[in-house]
Amino acid sequence: MPLRVLDLRATTAPFDQVLPRPEDPGVDVHRAVADVLHQVRAEGDQAVIDCTNRFDGVDLTDVTFGPTGLRVPPEEIKAALGRIPDALRTALETAYQRIYAYHAHEGTPPTDFESTGVTVAHVNRPVARAGLYAPGGRARYPSTVLMCAAPARVAGVTELALCVPPASDGRVDDATLAAAAIAGIDEVYRIGGAQAIGALAYGTESVPRVDVIAGPGNAYVAEAKRQVSGVVGVASAFAGPSEIVVVAGPGIQPEFAAIDLAVQAEHGPDGLAWLVTWDEEVLAAVSAALDRVVADSPRRADLEATLATSGIACLVATPEDAMAVSNAVAPEHLEIVVTGSADALVAQVQNAGAVFVGSWAPASLGDYIAGPNHVLPTNRTARFSSALRADDFRKHIHVVSVTERALQALGPHVITLAEIEGLPAHADSIRRRLEALNDGPATSDGAT
């Protein structure tokens, strides 16, 4: 059976104290990533070329890749639209339109704040340049290109640069390039891993630096984003290897739960696939169905690698305990599959990147075309962060206006606070204005 069973029915301790933690990657990821970032910052393009050769086995100095080898020529990106099947292009365009429409309706800025003559307006300004990352190499993820680009465009970002790990022949596949063309990506670079994050954060001769980086990746990419955070903005959560928790009750279709566990596990090692149920028959039926899915899958090795370390079937006493386990895990994807209404369980969700309710709402629909973003928080970061959204590419600026009467009423308090903190210039900036108001006639912005 691919899932390790945890029987928590008699557990009295808080679940977050007894649940297993993610497996250690087995190498010093922090040190390895730090070395790559240092090299990219110091040596620029040459470091990116060396790392790509070392980690991906691709020589970007090969003349077939163009003058620098890093950037995919714009004409190649556009030409990819003609090389993919019509059905794929239609699907990409439909998905992009739906993702764009969703992010365009995320909401409006908050109304102005007004109190005692002080008005604070909220002004949104997009970052000028965003760096997007889409995983590649072993697989291709054109959907991630759409998911990252749509909210950035809605936010009003002027320039979008995309990094994608090259395939073994050094190329970026047509589906990914076509998605970049549909989403209006300005630049595509055949760079992956920590070196891509370093290039976007610090800039190189070929890759201008960005203001915000968004997009999921493996443990090295996630660690690189942690280390450059503060040099650039890191949008949303540190999205890493894929995760799912399926909360399942009696009477469900076990095949649906099993295939949805496999959906996330097939992304490869370091992910997480959990079944949580209060029914022993459900546990047995889903586990048996998952055995069949794994045996028949063309990506069996990836499934087995993930399930061997992070495939768990959790048996609890009650539906409420199931939700408590889910909240402790704080999964990227949460599916709640029960017969009848799931509203009571949904109301108990505290920590999750995205929630999918019922037999007809698999996480795979959200991965592609439901509308909300599939760049979601992983590794328990759903405790404090959310899915990628347009606001991740915006800055919120306060615009403060003050009437004369408000300054006269509030100014003395500012003087008091500034003096107690030993900041005389702060106090004097208020005092001089109050003196001017006392000495002269009211101006055009006078109090009402």
Short mmCIF file of C-alpha atoms in Angstrom, two decimals:
data_model
loop_
_atom_site.label_atom_id
_atom_site.label_comp_id
_atom_site.label_asym_id
_atom_site.label_seq_id
_atom_site.Cartn_x
_atom_site.Cartn_y
_atom_site.Cartn_z
CA MET A 1 0.00 0.00 0.00
CA PRO A 2 1.58 3.34 -1.07
CA LEU A 3 0.16 5.37 1.83
CA ARG A 4 1.61 5.20 5.31
CA VAL A 5 -1.25 5.03 7.83
CA LEU A 6 -1.38 7.30 10.87
CA ASP A 7 -4.12 6.35 13.32
CA LEU A 8 -4.85 9.53 15.28
CA ARG A 9 -8.24 8.54 16.68
CA ALA A 10 -6.93 8.40 20.25
CA THR A 11 -4.63 11.40 19.97
CA THR A 12 -5.16 14.13 22.55
CA ALA A 13 -2.18 16.37 21.71
CA PRO A 14 -2.58 19.17 19.13
CA PHE A 15 -2.20 17.67 15.68
CA ASP A 16 0.57 20.02 14.62
CA GLN A 17 2.72 18.49 17.38
CA VAL A 18 2.31 14.89 16.22
CA LEU A 19 2.11 15.14 12.44
CA PRO A 20 5.28 14.37 10.47
CA ARG A 21 7.25 17.23 9.00
CA PRO A 22 8.35 17.40 5.34
CA GLU A 23 11.34 15.20 4.58
CA ASP A 24 14.74 16.90 4.57
CA PRO A 25 16.01 17.05 0.96
CA GLY A 26 19.15 15.25 2.08
CA VAL A 27 21.59 17.93 0.91
CA ASP A 28 22.56 21.36 2.18
CA VAL A 29 20.18 23.23 -0.11
CA HIS A 30 20.82 26.55 1.61
CA ARG A 31 24.58 26.40 1.06
CA ALA A 32 24.30 25.13 -2.51
CA VAL A 33 21.82 27.86 -3.43
CA ALA A 34 23.88 30.54 -1.69
CA ASP A 35 26.92 29.52 -3.74
CA VAL A 36 24.97 29.75 -7.00
CA LEU A 37 23.51 33.14 -6.11
CA HIS A 38 26.92 34.48 -5.15
CA GLN A 39 28.39 33.26 -8.44
CA VAL A 40 25.59 34.82 -10.51
CA ARG A 41 25.87 38.10 -8.68
CA ALA A 42 29.63 38.25 -9.19
CA GLU A 43 29.97 36.85 -12.72
CA GLY A 44 26.64 37.55 -14.43
CA ASP A 45 26.02 35.77 -17.73
CA GLN A 46 29.08 33.57 -17.46
CA ALA A 47 27.88 32.18 -14.15
CA VAL A 48 24.45 31.47 -15.61
CA ILE A 49 26.07 29.71 -18.58
CA ASP A 50 28.36 27.67 -16.32
CA CYS A 51 25.52 26.64 -13.98
CA THR A 52 23.25 25.70 -16.88
CA ASN A 53 26.04 23.55 -18.31
CA ARG A 54 26.72 21.96 -14.92
CA PHE A 55 23.14 21.34 -13.77
CA ASP A 56 21.18 20.98 -17.01
CA GLY A 57 23.88 19.64 -19.33
CA VAL A 58 23.23 22.40 -21.86
CA ASP A 59 25.94 24.57 -23.42
CA LEU A 60 24.29 27.93 -24.02
CA THR A 61 27.33 29.14 -25.98
CA ASP A 62 26.28 26.85 -28.83
CA VAL A 63 25.76 29.11 -31.87
CA THR A 64 22.39 27.49 -32.63
CA PHE A 65 20.93 29.36 -29.67
CA GLY A 66 21.76 32.83 -30.99
CA PRO A 67 24.17 35.58 -29.91
CA THR A 68 23.94 35.06 -26.16
CA GLY A 69 22.15 31.72 -25.95
CA LEU A 70 20.14 32.76 -22.90
CA ARG A 71 17.24 34.58 -24.49
CA VAL A 72 14.84 32.78 -26.80
CA PRO A 73 14.48 34.93 -29.95
CA PRO A 74 11.10 36.72 -30.14
CA GLU A 75 10.41 35.30 -33.57
CA GLU A 76 10.80 31.78 -32.20
CA ILE A 77 8.25 32.55 -29.50
CA LYS A 78 5.73 33.82 -32.06
CA ALA A 79 6.42 30.96 -34.43
CA ALA A 80 5.52 28.46 -31.70
CA LEU A 81 1.88 29.52 -32.07
CA GLY A 82 1.89 28.02 -35.54
CA ARG A 83 3.63 24.83 -34.47
CA ILE A 84 1.21 23.71 -31.79
CA PRO A 85 -2.10 21.94 -32.50
CA ASP A 86 -5.17 24.17 -32.91
CA ALA A 87 -6.83 22.51 -29.93
CA LEU A 88 -3.89 23.32 -27.68
CA ARG A 89 -3.81 26.94 -28.80
CA THR A 90 -7.55 27.29 -28.21
CA ALA A 91 -7.19 25.78 -24.73
CA LEU A 92 -4.32 28.11 -23.85
CA GLU A 93 -6.20 31.16 -25.11
CA THR A 94 -9.38 30.17 -23.29
CA ALA A 95 -7.49 29.52 -20.06
CA TYR A 96 -5.66 32.84 -20.29
CA GLN A 97 -8.88 34.75 -20.93
CA ARG A 98 -10.56 33.13 -17.94
CA ILE A 99 -7.58 33.64 -15.64
CA TYR A 100 -7.29 37.27 -16.77
CA ALA A 101 -11.01 37.87 -16.25
CA TYR A 102 -10.86 36.41 -12.76
CA HIS A 103 -7.94 38.56 -11.66
CA ALA A 104 -9.54 41.65 -13.19
CA HIS A 105 -12.46 41.16 -10.79
CA GLU A 106 -10.46 40.57 -7.64
CA GLY A 107 -11.85 43.75 -6.16
CA THR A 108 -11.36 47.49 -6.04
CA PRO A 109 -9.04 49.55 -3.82
CA PRO A 110 -10.49 50.40 -0.40
CA THR A 111 -12.44 53.64 -0.05
CA ASP A 112 -10.67 56.73 1.21
CA PHE A 113 -10.20 57.01 4.95
CA GLU A 114 -11.35 60.30 6.50
CA SER A 115 -11.14 61.30 10.13
CA THR A 116 -10.93 64.70 11.78
CA GLY A 117 -9.88 66.46 8.61
CA VAL A 118 -7.22 63.93 7.63
CA THR A 119 -7.94 62.07 4.42
CA VAL A 120 -5.92 59.03 3.34
CA ALA A 121 -6.44 57.88 -0.21
CA HIS A 122 -5.11 54.54 -1.43
CA VAL A 123 -3.18 54.62 -4.67
CA ASN A 124 -2.10 51.42 -6.40
CA ARG A 125 0.97 51.41 -8.61
CA PRO A 126 2.27 48.34 -10.45
CA VAL A 127 5.90 47.35 -10.30
CA ALA A 128 7.72 48.23 -13.50
CA ARG A 129 9.23 44.82 -14.21
CA ALA A 130 8.31 41.33 -13.02
CA GLY A 131 10.26 38.08 -13.32
CA LEU A 132 8.22 34.91 -13.81
CA TYR A 133 9.41 31.34 -13.31
CA ALA A 134 7.87 28.25 -14.87
CA PRO A 135 9.28 24.79 -14.11
CA GLY A 136 10.70 22.84 -17.03
CA GLY A 137 13.33 20.28 -17.84
CA ARG A 138 11.58 16.97 -17.11
CA ALA A 139 8.12 18.38 -17.81
CA ARG A 140 6.52 21.46 -19.31
CA TYR A 141 4.07 23.83 -17.65
CA PRO A 142 2.58 26.33 -20.11
CA SER A 143 -0.32 26.72 -17.68
CA THR A 144 2.06 28.22 -15.12
CA VAL A 145 3.12 30.84 -17.67
CA LEU A 146 -0.51 31.89 -18.01
CA MET A 147 -1.10 31.82 -14.26
CA CYS A 148 1.85 34.12 -13.57
CA ALA A 149 1.38 36.49 -16.48
CA ALA A 150 -2.36 37.16 -16.21
CA PRO A 151 -2.40 38.78 -12.74
CA ALA A 152 0.78 40.72 -13.57
CA ARG A 153 -0.86 42.17 -16.67
CA VAL A 154 -4.05 42.96 -14.75
CA ALA A 155 -1.91 44.81 -12.21
CA GLY A 156 -0.41 46.89 -15.03
CA VAL A 157 3.17 45.60 -15.04
CA THR A 158 4.99 47.02 -18.05
CA GLU A 159 7.67 44.37 -18.62
CA LEU A 160 7.45 40.61 -18.03
CA ALA A 161 10.51 38.34 -18.18
CA LEU A 162 10.09 34.56 -18.04
CA CYS A 163 12.72 32.01 -17.02
CA VAL A 164 12.28 28.35 -18.00
CA PRO A 165 14.82 25.53 -17.50
CA PRO A 166 15.95 24.26 -20.91
CA ALA A 167 15.36 20.72 -22.09
CA SER A 168 18.35 18.44 -22.67
CA ASP A 169 18.75 19.87 -26.18
CA GLY A 170 18.82 23.41 -24.79
CA ARG A 171 15.45 24.41 -26.15
CA VAL A 172 12.24 25.63 -24.55
CA ASP A 173 9.26 23.62 -25.77
CA ASP A 174 6.67 25.09 -28.13
CA ALA A 175 3.71 24.84 -25.74
CA THR A 176 5.54 26.99 -23.17
CA LEU A 177 6.66 29.51 -25.78
CA ALA A 178 3.15 29.65 -27.24
CA ALA A 179 1.74 30.38 -23.79
CA ALA A 180 4.33 33.17 -23.46
CA ALA A 181 3.19 34.60 -26.78
CA ILE A 182 -0.50 34.45 -25.81
CA ALA A 183 0.19 36.12 -22.46
CA GLY A 184 2.35 38.83 -24.03
CA ILE A 185 5.58 37.91 -22.25
CA ASP A 186 8.28 40.39 -23.29
CA GLU A 187 11.36 38.21 -22.75
CA VAL A 188 11.96 34.48 -22.34
CA TYR A 189 15.23 33.10 -20.96
CA ARG A 190 16.32 29.46 -21.09
CA ILE A 191 17.50 29.48 -17.48
CA GLY A 192 16.27 27.39 -14.56
CA GLY A 193 17.05 26.68 -10.94
CA ALA A 194 18.67 28.99 -8.42
CA GLN A 195 20.72 30.64 -11.17
CA ALA A 196 17.50 31.89 -12.80
CA ILE A 197 16.33 33.46 -9.55
CA GLY A 198 19.76 35.04 -9.09
CA ALA A 199 19.74 36.45 -12.61
CA LEU A 200 16.29 37.96 -12.15
CA ALA A 201 17.10 39.38 -8.73
CA TYR A 202 20.56 40.82 -9.37
CA GLY A 203 20.58 41.26 -13.14
CA THR A 204 23.28 40.12 -15.54
CA GLU A 205 24.61 41.38 -18.86
CA SER A 206 21.72 39.65 -20.64
CA VAL A 207 19.01 39.63 -17.99
CA PRO A 208 17.88 43.00 -16.61
CA ARG A 209 16.95 42.78 -12.94
CA VAL A 210 13.29 42.74 -11.92
CA ASP A 211 11.23 44.17 -9.06
CA VAL A 212 9.14 41.10 -8.21
CA ILE A 213 9.64 37.36 -8.81
CA ALA A 214 6.69 34.96 -9.03
CA GLY A 215 6.21 31.33 -9.93
CA PRO A 216 6.64 27.83 -8.45
CA GLY A 217 9.75 25.66 -8.50
CA ASN A 218 11.65 22.91 -6.74
CA ALA A 219 13.39 23.17 -3.36
CA TYR A 220 16.36 25.01 -4.86
CA VAL A 221 14.15 27.60 -6.53
CA ALA A 222 12.14 28.12 -3.34
CA GLU A 223 15.34 28.53 -1.29
CA ALA A 224 16.77 30.95 -3.83
CA LYS A 225 13.64 33.09 -3.57
CA ARG A 226 13.98 33.11 0.21
CA GLN A 227 17.56 34.29 -0.06
CA VAL A 228 16.86 37.12 -2.54
CA SER A 229 13.72 38.28 -0.75
CA GLY A 230 14.40 41.85 0.25
CA VAL A 231 16.57 42.45 -2.81
CA VAL A 232 13.39 41.93 -4.84
CA GLY A 233 9.81 41.29 -3.87
CA VAL A 234 8.81 37.62 -3.79
CA ALA A 235 5.19 37.40 -4.80
CA SER A 236 2.70 35.36 -2.79
CA ALA A 237 4.12 32.35 -0.97
CA PHE A 238 7.34 30.47 -1.64
CA ALA A 239 5.58 28.02 -3.95
CA GLY A 240 7.50 24.76 -4.01
CA PRO A 241 6.78 21.06 -4.62
CA SER A 242 3.10 20.22 -5.07
CA GLU A 243 0.82 19.21 -2.17
CA ILE A 244 -2.68 17.88 -1.64
CA VAL A 245 -4.86 16.81 1.27
CA VAL A 246 -8.07 14.94 0.42
CA VAL A 247 -10.61 14.94 3.25
CA ALA A 248 -12.99 12.10 2.42
CA GLY A 249 -16.13 10.82 4.08
CA PRO A 250 -18.17 7.60 3.68
CA GLY A 251 -20.05 6.96 0.46
CA ILE A 252 -17.61 8.75 -1.86
CA GLN A 253 -16.10 7.44 -5.09
CA PRO A 254 -12.71 6.02 -3.96
CA GLU A 255 -11.37 6.16 -7.52
CA PHE A 256 -11.83 9.94 -7.58
CA ALA A 257 -9.92 10.45 -4.34
CA ALA A 258 -7.16 8.08 -5.49
CA ILE A 259 -6.58 9.77 -8.83
CA ASP A 260 -6.55 13.19 -7.16
CA LEU A 261 -3.83 12.04 -4.78
CA ALA A 262 -1.88 10.87 -7.81
CA VAL A 263 -2.44 14.20 -9.60
CA GLN A 264 -0.18 16.04 -7.17
CA ALA A 265 2.19 13.15 -6.50
CA GLU A 266 3.07 12.83 -10.19
CA HIS A 267 4.85 16.19 -10.04
CA GLY A 268 7.73 14.25 -8.51
CA PRO A 269 9.66 13.91 -5.23
CA ASP A 270 9.37 16.32 -2.29
CA GLY A 271 5.62 16.76 -2.71
CA LEU A 272 2.87 15.71 -0.34
CA ALA A 273 -0.24 13.53 -0.84
CA TRP A 274 -2.47 12.91 2.18
CA LEU A 275 -5.80 11.20 2.60
CA VAL A 276 -7.65 12.15 5.80
CA THR A 277 -10.79 10.23 6.77
CA TRP A 278 -12.80 9.10 9.77
CA ASP A 279 -13.98 5.94 7.97
CA GLU A 280 -11.83 2.79 7.83
CA GLU A 281 -13.64 1.50 4.75
CA VAL A 282 -12.87 4.70 2.87
CA LEU A 283 -9.21 4.43 3.83
CA ALA A 284 -9.00 0.86 2.56
CA ALA A 285 -10.90 1.55 -0.66
CA VAL A 286 -8.92 4.68 -1.59
CA SER A 287 -5.60 2.98 -0.80
CA ALA A 288 -6.51 0.02 -3.01
CA ALA A 289 -7.58 2.34 -5.82
CA LEU A 290 -4.34 4.30 -5.48
CA ASP A 291 -2.35 1.08 -5.78
CA ARG A 292 -4.02 0.49 -9.14
CA VAL A 293 -3.43 4.06 -10.32
CA VAL A 294 0.28 3.87 -9.45
CA ALA A 295 0.73 0.50 -11.14
CA ASP A 296 -0.85 1.75 -14.38
CA SER A 297 0.73 5.21 -14.50
CA PRO A 298 3.36 6.12 -17.13
CA ARG A 299 4.92 8.29 -14.38
CA ARG A 300 5.01 5.46 -11.88
CA ALA A 301 8.52 6.32 -10.68
CA ASP A 302 7.51 9.88 -9.81
CA LEU A 303 4.40 8.68 -8.01
CA GLU A 304 6.28 6.07 -6.02
CA ALA A 305 9.03 8.54 -5.07
CA THR A 306 6.56 11.06 -3.67
CA LEU A 307 4.32 8.51 -1.97
CA ALA A 308 7.29 6.72 -0.39
CA THR A 309 8.20 9.81 1.61
CA SER A 310 5.01 11.86 1.82
CA GLY A 311 2.08 9.59 1.00
CA ILE A 312 -0.02 9.29 4.14
CA ALA A 313 -3.49 8.03 4.98
CA CYS A 314 -4.63 9.64 8.20
CA LEU A 315 -7.43 7.99 10.19
CA VAL A 316 -9.17 10.28 12.68
CA ALA A 317 -12.19 10.01 14.97
CA THR A 318 -14.48 12.70 13.57
CA PRO A 319 -14.94 15.06 10.60
CA GLU A 320 -13.89 17.91 12.91
CA ASP A 321 -10.62 16.11 13.61
CA ALA A 322 -10.11 15.70 9.88
CA MET A 323 -10.32 19.45 9.41
CA ALA A 324 -7.98 20.01 12.35
CA VAL A 325 -5.41 17.74 10.67
CA SER A 326 -5.82 19.61 7.40
CA ASN A 327 -5.35 22.97 9.08
CA ALA A 328 -2.18 21.68 10.76
CA VAL A 329 -0.79 20.50 7.41
CA ALA A 330 -1.86 23.78 5.72
CA PRO A 331 -1.84 22.19 2.25
CA GLU A 332 -1.44 23.84 -1.11
CA HIS A 333 -4.56 22.02 -2.38
CA LEU A 334 -7.40 20.82 -0.15
CA GLU A 335 -10.22 18.68 -1.47
CA ILE A 336 -13.31 18.13 0.69
CA VAL A 337 -15.21 15.16 -0.69
CA VAL A 338 -18.25 14.09 1.31
CA THR A 339 -21.80 13.03 0.54
CA GLY A 340 -24.31 15.77 1.16
CA SER A 341 -23.41 19.34 2.06
CA ALA A 342 -19.79 20.19 2.78
CA ASP A 343 -20.56 23.68 4.12
CA ALA A 344 -19.89 22.76 7.74
CA LEU A 345 -16.43 21.47 6.88
CA VAL A 346 -15.62 24.39 4.58
CA ALA A 347 -16.45 26.73 7.47
CA GLN A 348 -13.67 25.07 9.48
CA VAL A 349 -10.94 25.70 6.89
CA GLN A 350 -8.26 27.97 8.34
CA ASN A 351 -5.13 27.12 6.36
CA ALA A 352 -5.14 26.12 2.69
CA GLY A 353 -3.97 27.54 -0.59
CA ALA A 354 -7.12 26.56 -2.49
CA VAL A 355 -10.15 24.46 -1.53
CA PHE A 356 -12.07 22.22 -3.94
CA VAL A 357 -15.48 20.99 -2.80
CA GLY A 358 -17.34 17.91 -3.98
CA SER A 359 -16.77 15.08 -6.43
CA TRP A 360 -16.96 17.32 -9.49
CA ALA A 361 -14.39 19.90 -8.41
CA PRO A 362 -10.98 18.20 -8.71
CA ALA A 363 -7.85 20.24 -8.02
CA SER A 364 -6.78 19.57 -11.62
CA LEU A 365 -9.55 21.90 -12.82
CA GLY A 366 -8.03 24.64 -10.68
CA ASP A 367 -4.60 23.78 -12.06
CA TYR A 368 -5.68 24.84 -15.52
CA ILE A 369 -8.89 26.68 -16.20
CA ALA A 370 -11.20 27.38 -13.23
CA GLY A 371 -9.87 30.94 -13.04
CA PRO A 372 -8.19 31.32 -9.63
CA ASN A 373 -4.43 30.98 -9.66
CA HIS A 374 -2.58 27.68 -9.34
CA VAL A 375 0.54 29.34 -7.93
CA LEU A 376 -0.23 28.51 -4.31
CA PRO A 377 1.57 28.50 -0.95
CA THR A 378 3.34 25.24 -0.02
CA ASN A 379 5.33 23.84 2.91
CA ARG A 380 2.83 25.17 5.47
CA THR A 381 3.13 28.77 4.24
CA ALA A 382 -0.66 28.75 3.71
CA ARG A 383 -0.74 29.59 7.42
CA PHE A 384 0.15 33.18 6.51
CA SER A 385 0.00 33.61 2.73
CA SER A 386 -2.33 33.19 -0.20
CA ALA A 387 -2.57 32.32 -3.88
CA LEU A 388 -0.82 34.52 -6.42
CA ARG A 389 -2.99 37.51 -7.31
CA ALA A 390 -2.77 40.86 -9.02
CA ASP A 391 -1.96 42.61 -5.75
CA ASP A 392 1.34 40.70 -5.61
CA PHE A 393 2.50 42.90 -8.48
CA ARG A 394 1.24 46.17 -7.00
CA LYS A 395 2.43 48.63 -4.41
CA HIS A 396 -0.12 50.36 -2.19
CA ILE A 397 0.74 53.97 -1.52
CA HIS A 398 -0.98 56.18 1.06
CA VAL A 399 -1.74 59.73 -0.06
CA VAL A 400 -2.33 61.96 2.99
CA SER A 401 -4.12 65.33 2.93
CA VAL A 402 -4.61 67.52 6.03
CA THR A 403 -6.74 70.63 6.64
CA GLU A 404 -5.51 73.58 8.67
CA ARG A 405 -7.97 72.85 11.45
CA ALA A 406 -6.84 69.22 11.60
CA LEU A 407 -3.21 70.27 11.92
CA GLN A 408 -4.13 72.67 14.71
CA ALA A 409 -5.99 69.91 16.53
CA LEU A 410 -3.48 67.11 16.03
CA GLY A 411 -0.20 68.99 15.72
CA PRO A 412 0.40 69.47 19.45
CA HIS A 413 0.19 65.71 19.95
CA VAL A 414 2.82 65.18 17.26
CA ILE A 415 5.11 67.72 18.95
CA THR A 416 4.73 65.89 22.24
CA LEU A 417 5.55 62.52 20.73
CA ALA A 418 8.47 63.80 18.70
CA GLU A 419 10.06 65.52 21.67
CA ILE A 420 9.73 62.47 23.91
CA GLU A 421 11.48 60.44 21.22
CA GLY A 422 14.29 62.97 20.97
CA LEU A 423 13.45 64.07 17.42
CA PRO A 424 13.38 67.88 17.56
CA ALA A 425 13.14 68.41 13.78
CA HIS A 426 9.96 66.34 13.70
CA ALA A 427 8.47 68.56 16.37
CA ASP A 428 9.69 71.73 14.68
CA SER A 429 8.11 70.78 11.35
CA ILE A 430 4.75 70.93 13.11
CA ARG A 431 5.54 73.90 15.34
CA ARG A 432 6.54 76.16 12.43
CA ARG A 433 3.31 75.39 10.59
CA LEU A 434 1.22 76.08 13.66
CA GLU A 435 3.01 79.40 14.11
CA ALA A 436 2.31 80.29 10.48
CA LEU A 437 -1.37 79.47 10.92
CA ASN A 438 -1.59 81.59 14.08
CA ASP A 439 0.18 84.53 12.49
CA GLY A 440 -1.48 84.70 9.09
CA PRO A 441 -4.85 84.48 7.37
CA ALA A 442 -6.33 81.18 6.32
CA THR A 443 -5.18 79.89 2.95
CA SER A 444 -7.19 78.21 0.22
CA ASP A 445 -6.92 74.81 1.90
CA GLY A 446 -8.32 76.18 5.14
CA ALA A 447 -10.52 74.22 7.49
CA THR A 448 -14.19 73.91 6.92
#
